[in-house]
Amino acid sequence: MKVLYLTHQYFPYFYTGTELLTDNLSRYMRLLGVSTEVWAYNLDEPREDEIDRTNYRGIPVTFFSHHNSDPFRDWKMYRDNKARKNLIERLLKETKPDILHVTHASRMGDIIGMAYGIGIPYISTLTDFWLLCPRASLIRANGDLCLGPEGGEACGKYCYENLGDQMIKRCRDVRDYFDKASKVTFASNFLRSMFERSDIDTANWINIRHGYNPSAKRKRTKDNFYRFAFTGTLQPNKGAHLVIEAFKKLVDQKARLAVYGEFKHSEKYSNYCSELAKGDKRIEFRGKYNHTKLAGEFADIDCVVVPSNWFEPFPFTLTSAISYGFEVIGSRIGGIPEIIGEENAENLFNPGDIDDLSEKMGLKLKKGKNGQSGLFYDQTVETEGFKYFQLYKYLVGK
């Protein structure tokens, strides 16, 4: 059996949750004797007919070029480009997958449509809101949270003026995509509920939570500091500025804050966070980190803070941190309370509330370095992967 994974971006250029999911599954399937390959996009190559066939740590990868002259390339479900269609047709004949696993559909519509047309089934795993929202975040252009596309009318009204008809067509295309999928999987009930709110039929959907790597063991560095960590992309919706401001309210000189994330994703916002941290030598910016080595790289971290102020679907960082025994604090929004549990109020704060977050961080400080979160997350990459393996076999009859 051969599985072809389709995703909007992949290692080594991007390294967040969806990329990690794709990589984890591709590697685990190989342990079960399944042939795997990943197709993704190179965002820097302007020519539509260019590909880069390479290898990432043993996984065959094909990077497609990304036609930068099309300003709407990222939100279109399907694109009509003859050069790319000819290329896709040739590559599908060469690759001969039994099934496609779409871990992110952005930029992948033409590949999915062509594969479906020649009888290759596909499953779709939802990791964000791109299929509901062209911006993928359900955050409107003015920064307000959005509850859904309203058939495309809300997209045209709040984010894409003068493109209302195209937004309506996009919603029709997305429904067509779901109708043709053999299965749709999701990690959080909150994520599914947001699609149901937009009248998407979820009868064919199944819940498979993301897994962590149990072979990785948490390492501990002994020192006298209690160190909080923000981990993620430095973008406003991820809330790094909230952690910095909340931390600065703590007067304990044994408190420390490590901010992980690259400046390249939003230089303006990253500089803003740097300005916020100025004058407080307890705050350190550590740059890029390796998702796959979180247990080891965070040897001096005591508490991981997930301060999202958007509808975070099911953050990998949070599930991994809990699995490896870190203390955690998360905002009460999206799928985060589903992971932490509403009953664990000391681990949750109201989104955007700096005082509430600072208070929760203060409670962790009082517990000290030997404090235990009491939280538990047991879905491993192996259990997650085996569920997908069974699903693949069922769908292709092998």
Short mmCIF file of C-alpha atoms in Angstrom, two decimals:
data_model
loop_
_atom_site.label_atom_id
_atom_site.label_comp_id
_atom_site.label_asym_id
_atom_site.label_seq_id
_atom_site.Cartn_x
_atom_site.Cartn_y
_atom_site.Cartn_z
CA MET A 1 0.00 0.00 0.00
CA LYS A 2 1.20 3.50 -0.82
CA VAL A 3 -0.01 6.66 0.92
CA LEU A 4 0.62 10.08 -0.57
CA TYR A 5 0.45 12.89 1.99
CA LEU A 6 -0.57 16.32 0.75
CA THR A 7 0.11 19.38 2.87
CA HIS A 8 0.48 23.09 2.27
CA GLN A 9 4.04 23.26 3.67
CA TYR A 10 6.58 20.93 5.22
CA PHE A 11 9.97 20.48 6.88
CA PRO A 12 12.61 21.85 6.84
CA TYR A 13 11.07 25.17 5.80
CA PHE A 14 8.10 25.02 8.19
CA TYR A 15 7.93 23.08 11.42
CA THR A 16 4.66 23.66 13.28
CA GLY A 17 1.74 21.36 14.11
CA THR A 18 0.42 20.29 10.72
CA GLU A 19 3.92 19.61 9.43
CA LEU A 20 4.64 17.51 12.52
CA LEU A 21 1.42 15.52 12.08
CA THR A 22 2.33 14.79 8.45
CA ASP A 23 5.86 13.78 9.35
CA ASN A 24 4.82 11.59 12.28
CA LEU A 25 2.28 9.65 10.22
CA SER A 26 4.56 9.22 7.24
CA ARG A 27 7.32 7.78 9.42
CA TYR A 28 5.06 5.52 11.46
CA MET A 29 3.44 4.03 8.34
CA ARG A 30 6.87 3.06 7.06
CA LEU A 31 7.39 1.01 10.22
CA LEU A 32 4.26 -0.91 9.23
CA GLY A 33 5.54 -1.58 5.72
CA VAL A 34 3.53 1.16 4.02
CA SER A 35 5.23 3.18 1.29
CA THR A 36 4.84 6.92 1.91
CA GLU A 37 5.63 10.18 0.15
CA VAL A 38 4.91 13.84 0.91
CA TRP A 39 3.90 16.55 -1.56
CA ALA A 40 4.07 20.15 -0.40
CA TYR A 41 4.87 23.62 -1.70
CA ASN A 42 7.97 25.73 -2.08
CA LEU A 43 6.70 29.25 -1.49
CA ASP A 44 9.74 30.96 -3.02
CA GLU A 45 9.70 29.54 -6.55
CA PRO A 46 7.64 31.70 -8.94
CA ARG A 47 7.44 29.24 -11.86
CA GLU A 48 4.30 27.12 -11.92
CA ASP A 49 5.88 24.14 -13.68
CA GLU A 50 8.90 23.71 -11.37
CA ILE A 51 9.28 20.93 -8.81
CA ASP A 52 12.01 19.93 -6.40
CA ARG A 53 12.18 16.21 -5.68
CA THR A 54 14.16 15.72 -2.51
CA ASN A 55 14.30 13.75 0.71
CA TYR A 56 13.68 14.84 4.29
CA ARG A 57 15.25 12.47 6.81
CA GLY A 58 14.34 9.44 4.73
CA ILE A 59 10.93 10.62 3.51
CA PRO A 60 10.65 11.29 -0.25
CA VAL A 61 9.30 14.82 -0.73
CA THR A 62 8.16 16.69 -3.82
CA PHE A 63 8.00 20.46 -3.46
CA PHE A 64 5.84 22.23 -6.03
CA SER A 65 6.47 25.80 -7.08
CA HIS A 66 4.06 28.49 -5.97
CA HIS A 67 2.89 30.93 -8.62
CA ASN A 68 3.37 34.25 -6.87
CA SER A 69 1.73 36.39 -9.58
CA ASP A 70 -1.70 35.15 -8.45
CA PRO A 71 -2.61 37.29 -5.41
CA PHE A 72 -5.46 34.96 -4.43
CA ARG A 73 -3.55 31.69 -4.74
CA ASP A 74 -3.82 30.77 -1.07
CA TRP A 75 -7.60 30.88 -0.65
CA LYS A 76 -8.80 29.28 -3.87
CA MET A 77 -9.98 25.71 -3.42
CA TYR A 78 -9.26 24.85 -7.06
CA ARG A 79 -7.08 26.64 -9.60
CA ASP A 80 -7.13 26.31 -13.36
CA ASN A 81 -3.57 26.16 -14.64
CA LYS A 82 -2.79 23.95 -17.62
CA ALA A 83 0.97 23.75 -16.99
CA ARG A 84 0.43 22.54 -13.47
CA LYS A 85 -2.31 20.09 -14.45
CA ASN A 86 -0.02 18.41 -16.96
CA LEU A 87 2.69 18.18 -14.31
CA ILE A 88 0.32 16.76 -11.69
CA GLU A 89 -1.05 14.17 -14.11
CA ARG A 90 2.46 12.95 -14.92
CA LEU A 91 3.53 12.79 -11.27
CA LEU A 92 0.42 10.90 -10.18
CA LYS A 93 1.06 8.29 -12.88
CA GLU A 94 4.65 7.94 -11.66
CA THR A 95 3.80 7.84 -7.94
CA LYS A 96 0.75 5.53 -8.17
CA PRO A 97 -0.66 6.13 -4.67
CA ASP A 98 -3.45 3.93 -3.34
CA ILE A 99 -4.82 6.76 -1.24
CA LEU A 100 -4.24 10.45 -0.58
CA HIS A 101 -4.13 11.77 2.96
CA VAL A 102 -4.70 15.52 2.89
CA THR A 103 -3.36 17.04 6.11
CA HIS A 104 -3.91 20.55 4.75
CA ALA A 105 -5.86 21.36 1.59
CA SER A 106 -4.46 24.85 0.92
CA ARG A 107 -2.89 24.98 -2.57
CA MET A 108 -3.72 21.27 -3.01
CA GLY A 109 -7.17 21.42 -4.64
CA ASP A 110 -6.02 20.70 -8.20
CA ILE A 111 -4.03 17.66 -7.08
CA ILE A 112 -6.94 16.34 -5.02
CA GLY A 113 -9.43 16.88 -7.84
CA MET A 114 -7.26 15.18 -10.45
CA ALA A 115 -6.50 12.21 -8.19
CA TYR A 116 -10.19 11.78 -7.36
CA GLY A 117 -11.00 11.92 -11.06
CA ILE A 118 -8.80 8.89 -11.77
CA GLY A 119 -10.21 6.88 -8.88
CA ILE A 120 -7.78 7.59 -6.04
CA PRO A 121 -9.70 8.07 -2.76
CA TYR A 122 -8.71 10.68 -0.21
CA ILE A 123 -9.19 11.39 3.45
CA SER A 124 -8.94 14.86 4.95
CA THR A 125 -7.54 15.73 8.37
CA LEU A 126 -8.57 19.11 9.76
CA THR A 127 -5.91 21.00 11.70
CA ASP A 128 -7.20 24.56 11.33
CA PHE A 129 -10.09 26.51 9.80
CA TRP A 130 -8.78 27.03 6.26
CA LEU A 131 -11.70 25.13 4.74
CA LEU A 132 -14.08 27.48 6.56
CA CYS A 133 -12.01 30.64 6.39
CA PRO A 134 -9.72 31.85 3.57
CA ARG A 135 -7.52 33.40 6.27
CA ALA A 136 -7.43 30.00 8.08
CA SER A 137 -7.87 31.65 11.48
CA LEU A 138 -11.49 32.86 11.70
CA ILE A 139 -10.04 36.29 12.46
CA ARG A 140 -11.50 39.12 10.41
CA ALA A 141 -9.41 41.80 8.73
CA ASN A 142 -10.16 44.19 11.62
CA GLY A 143 -8.97 41.64 14.21
CA ASP A 144 -12.39 40.50 15.43
CA LEU A 145 -13.12 36.79 15.81
CA CYS A 146 -15.51 35.33 13.24
CA LEU A 147 -17.98 32.48 13.74
CA GLY A 148 -18.05 31.31 10.14
CA PRO A 149 -18.33 32.26 6.46
CA GLU A 150 -22.15 32.41 6.29
CA GLY A 151 -22.02 30.78 2.89
CA GLY A 152 -19.24 33.13 1.83
CA GLU A 153 -21.17 36.33 2.47
CA ALA A 154 -19.30 37.12 5.71
CA CYS A 155 -15.97 36.63 3.91
CA GLY A 156 -16.93 39.14 1.25
CA LYS A 157 -18.30 41.60 3.78
CA TYR A 158 -15.52 41.60 6.38
CA CYS A 159 -12.34 40.46 4.66
CA TYR A 160 -12.55 40.31 0.86
CA GLU A 161 -14.54 43.27 -0.39
CA ASN A 162 -15.67 43.07 -4.02
CA LEU A 163 -14.99 39.32 -4.02
CA GLY A 164 -18.33 38.21 -2.58
CA ASP A 165 -19.24 35.99 -5.55
CA GLN A 166 -15.87 34.25 -5.41
CA MET A 167 -16.24 33.68 -1.67
CA ILE A 168 -19.65 32.09 -2.24
CA LYS A 169 -18.12 29.86 -4.92
CA ARG A 170 -15.33 28.93 -2.52
CA CYS A 171 -17.88 27.70 0.01
CA ARG A 172 -19.56 25.58 -2.67
CA ASP A 173 -16.17 24.13 -3.65
CA VAL A 174 -15.41 23.27 -0.02
CA ARG A 175 -18.72 21.41 0.32
CA ASP A 176 -17.86 19.50 -2.84
CA TYR A 177 -14.46 18.64 -1.32
CA PHE A 178 -16.08 17.26 1.85
CA ASP A 179 -18.74 15.36 -0.11
CA LYS A 180 -16.09 13.52 -2.13
CA ALA A 181 -13.80 12.70 0.82
CA SER A 182 -13.86 9.05 1.87
CA LYS A 183 -13.39 10.17 5.49
CA VAL A 184 -12.72 13.37 7.40
CA THR A 185 -10.81 13.26 10.69
CA PHE A 186 -10.57 15.86 13.41
CA ALA A 187 -8.75 16.13 16.74
CA SER A 188 -11.09 18.31 18.81
CA ASN A 189 -14.85 18.36 19.20
CA PHE A 190 -14.65 22.15 19.17
CA LEU A 191 -13.19 22.06 15.67
CA ARG A 192 -16.00 19.85 14.43
CA SER A 193 -18.61 22.05 16.11
CA MET A 194 -17.41 25.11 14.19
CA PHE A 195 -17.94 23.30 10.89
CA GLU A 196 -21.34 22.05 12.02
CA ARG A 197 -22.23 25.65 12.84
CA SER A 198 -21.72 26.40 9.15
CA ASP A 199 -24.08 23.54 8.20
CA ILE A 200 -21.33 21.16 7.10
CA ASP A 201 -22.48 17.54 7.31
CA THR A 202 -20.13 15.73 9.72
CA ALA A 203 -21.76 12.28 9.63
CA ASN A 204 -18.70 10.92 7.80
CA TRP A 205 -16.23 12.39 10.30
CA ILE A 206 -14.26 10.54 12.98
CA ASN A 207 -12.26 11.79 15.94
CA ILE A 208 -8.55 10.92 16.01
CA ARG A 209 -6.51 12.99 18.44
CA HIS A 210 -2.95 13.98 17.65
CA GLY A 211 -0.23 11.83 19.22
CA TYR A 212 3.01 12.57 21.01
CA ASN A 213 6.30 10.68 20.81
CA PRO A 214 6.59 8.46 23.93
CA SER A 215 10.21 7.52 23.20
CA ALA A 216 11.30 11.09 24.01
CA LYS A 217 12.01 11.57 27.70
CA ARG A 218 11.89 14.87 29.50
CA LYS A 219 15.26 16.07 30.72
CA ARG A 220 15.58 18.36 33.73
CA THR A 221 18.18 21.04 34.33
CA LYS A 222 18.69 21.82 37.99
CA ASP A 223 18.80 25.53 38.80
CA ASN A 224 17.12 27.94 41.18
CA PHE A 225 14.91 29.61 38.59
CA TYR A 226 11.28 28.89 37.74
CA ARG A 227 11.09 29.25 33.97
CA PHE A 228 7.95 29.79 31.89
CA ALA A 229 7.98 29.25 28.12
CA PHE A 230 6.01 30.55 25.17
CA THR A 231 6.36 28.28 22.15
CA GLY A 232 4.93 28.97 18.73
CA THR A 233 4.96 31.33 15.81
CA LEU A 234 5.39 34.98 16.73
CA GLN A 235 2.05 36.22 15.44
CA PRO A 236 -0.60 38.29 17.27
CA ASN A 237 -3.19 35.49 17.44
CA LYS A 238 -0.70 33.23 19.26
CA GLY A 239 -0.43 35.75 22.11
CA ALA A 240 3.29 36.02 22.91
CA HIS A 241 2.73 39.67 23.91
CA LEU A 242 0.19 38.56 26.52
CA VAL A 243 2.72 36.26 28.20
CA ILE A 244 5.38 38.97 28.22
CA GLU A 245 3.04 41.55 29.76
CA ALA A 246 1.68 39.08 32.31
CA PHE A 247 5.19 37.95 33.24
CA LYS A 248 6.39 41.52 33.80
CA LYS A 249 3.79 41.85 36.55
CA LEU A 250 5.59 39.14 38.52
CA VAL A 251 8.12 40.62 40.93
CA ASP A 252 9.82 37.34 41.87
CA GLN A 253 13.44 37.61 40.68
CA LYS A 254 13.67 33.82 40.42
CA ALA A 255 11.05 33.85 37.66
CA ARG A 256 12.23 33.56 34.07
CA LEU A 257 10.50 33.61 30.67
CA ALA A 258 11.83 31.93 27.51
CA VAL A 259 10.14 33.00 24.27
CA TYR A 260 10.52 30.51 21.42
CA GLY A 261 9.67 31.35 17.82
CA GLU A 262 11.21 32.89 14.72
CA PHE A 263 10.94 36.57 13.89
CA LYS A 264 10.47 35.89 10.17
CA HIS A 265 6.73 35.11 10.36
CA SER A 266 5.77 38.66 11.37
CA GLU A 267 8.71 41.00 11.78
CA LYS A 268 6.57 43.94 12.91
CA TYR A 269 4.90 41.92 15.65
CA SER A 270 8.17 40.26 16.67
CA ASN A 271 9.78 43.68 17.09
CA TYR A 272 6.78 44.75 19.15
CA CYS A 273 7.33 41.79 21.49
CA SER A 274 11.02 42.68 21.77
CA GLU A 275 10.10 46.22 22.76
CA LEU A 276 7.69 44.92 25.40
CA ALA A 277 10.44 42.81 26.92
CA LYS A 278 13.03 45.59 27.03
CA GLY A 279 14.33 46.39 30.48
CA ASP A 280 13.42 43.01 31.96
CA LYS A 281 16.54 40.87 31.88
CA ARG A 282 14.55 37.87 33.05
CA ILE A 283 13.02 37.54 29.56
CA GLU A 284 14.98 35.70 26.87
CA PHE A 285 14.20 35.20 23.16
CA ARG A 286 15.47 31.79 22.06
CA GLY A 287 14.40 31.65 18.42
CA LYS A 288 13.46 28.51 16.52
CA TYR A 289 12.95 25.24 18.36
CA ASN A 290 12.52 21.64 17.25
CA HIS A 291 8.99 20.31 17.78
CA THR A 292 10.24 16.75 17.60
CA LYS A 293 12.71 17.31 20.44
CA LEU A 294 10.56 19.35 22.82
CA ALA A 295 11.14 17.00 25.75
CA GLY A 296 14.91 17.44 25.51
CA GLU A 297 15.20 21.04 24.32
CA PHE A 298 13.02 22.32 27.16
CA ALA A 299 15.25 20.89 29.88
CA ASP A 300 15.16 24.10 31.93
CA ILE A 301 11.45 24.83 31.38
CA ASP A 302 8.97 24.35 34.22
CA CYS A 303 5.71 25.65 32.75
CA VAL A 304 4.53 25.99 29.13
CA VAL A 305 2.05 28.80 28.48
CA VAL A 306 -0.37 28.68 25.52
CA PRO A 307 -1.93 32.17 25.49
CA SER A 308 -3.83 32.01 22.19
CA ASN A 309 -6.47 34.66 21.57
CA TRP A 310 -8.04 32.90 18.59
CA PHE A 311 -10.02 29.66 18.25
CA GLU A 312 -6.96 27.42 18.65
CA PRO A 313 -8.19 24.03 17.39
CA PHE A 314 -5.92 21.51 19.18
CA PRO A 315 -2.36 22.76 19.82
CA PHE A 316 0.41 20.15 19.56
CA THR A 317 2.59 22.08 21.98
CA LEU A 318 -0.01 21.78 24.72
CA THR A 319 -0.66 18.06 24.32
CA SER A 320 3.07 17.34 24.15
CA ALA A 321 3.83 19.48 27.21
CA ILE A 322 1.19 17.66 29.26
CA SER A 323 2.43 14.28 28.03
CA TYR A 324 6.01 15.03 29.11
CA GLY A 325 4.98 16.27 32.55
CA PHE A 326 5.34 20.04 32.21
CA GLU A 327 3.09 22.38 34.10
CA VAL A 328 0.82 24.20 31.65
CA ILE A 329 -1.38 27.28 31.45
CA GLY A 330 -3.75 27.82 28.53
CA SER A 331 -6.34 30.34 27.47
CA ARG A 332 -9.98 29.37 27.79
CA ILE A 333 -10.72 29.41 24.07
CA GLY A 334 -11.13 27.02 21.15
CA GLY A 335 -10.03 23.45 21.80
CA ILE A 336 -7.68 24.33 24.67
CA PRO A 337 -10.19 23.73 27.52
CA GLU A 338 -11.00 20.38 25.91
CA ILE A 339 -7.39 19.30 26.44
CA ILE A 340 -6.84 20.80 29.89
CA GLY A 341 -10.34 20.22 31.25
CA GLU A 342 -12.65 22.98 32.48
CA GLU A 343 -12.44 21.49 35.97
CA ASN A 344 -8.73 22.39 36.12
CA ALA A 345 -9.38 26.10 36.56
CA GLU A 346 -5.89 26.85 37.89
CA ASN A 347 -4.51 25.92 34.46
CA LEU A 348 -6.85 28.15 32.45
CA PHE A 349 -7.16 31.91 32.07
CA ASN A 350 -9.63 34.12 30.26
CA PRO A 351 -8.33 34.90 26.74
CA GLY A 352 -6.66 38.29 26.49
CA ASP A 353 -6.85 38.88 30.26
CA ILE A 354 -3.30 39.81 31.27
CA ASP A 355 -4.14 40.12 34.97
CA ASP A 356 -5.77 36.68 35.04
CA LEU A 357 -2.79 35.13 33.25
CA SER A 358 -0.33 36.83 35.60
CA GLU A 359 -2.28 35.51 38.58
CA LYS A 360 -2.16 31.94 37.22
CA MET A 361 1.57 32.27 36.58
CA GLY A 362 1.99 33.48 40.15
CA LEU A 363 0.24 30.36 41.43
CA LYS A 364 2.69 28.19 39.51
CA LEU A 365 5.59 30.09 41.04
CA LYS A 366 4.24 29.43 44.53
CA LYS A 367 3.98 25.69 43.80
CA GLY A 368 7.64 25.72 42.83
CA LYS A 369 9.75 23.58 40.55
CA ASN A 370 8.48 20.29 41.91
CA GLY A 371 4.83 21.13 41.32
CA GLN A 372 2.71 18.63 39.38
CA SER A 373 0.01 19.66 36.93
CA GLY A 374 -2.10 16.57 37.58
CA LEU A 375 -3.04 16.54 33.89
CA PHE A 376 -2.83 13.51 31.62
CA TYR A 377 -2.70 12.98 27.86
CA ASP A 378 -2.22 9.45 26.58
CA GLN A 379 -2.54 9.52 22.78
CA THR A 380 0.83 8.50 21.34
CA VAL A 381 2.02 8.69 17.74
CA GLU A 382 1.75 4.89 17.65
CA THR A 383 -1.90 4.76 18.73
CA GLU A 384 -2.77 7.65 16.43
CA GLY A 385 -0.87 6.11 13.54
CA PHE A 386 -2.42 2.66 13.95
CA LYS A 387 -5.91 4.16 13.78
CA TYR A 388 -4.99 5.76 10.46
CA PHE A 389 -3.39 2.53 9.26
CA GLN A 390 -6.64 0.67 9.90
CA LEU A 391 -8.55 3.43 8.14
CA TYR A 392 -6.28 3.27 5.09
CA LYS A 393 -6.67 -0.51 4.84
CA TYR A 394 -10.44 -0.28 5.13
CA LEU A 395 -10.71 2.39 2.43
CA VAL A 396 -8.41 0.76 -0.13
CA GLY A 397 -9.37 -2.83 0.70
CA LYS A 398 -5.85 -4.00 1.49
#
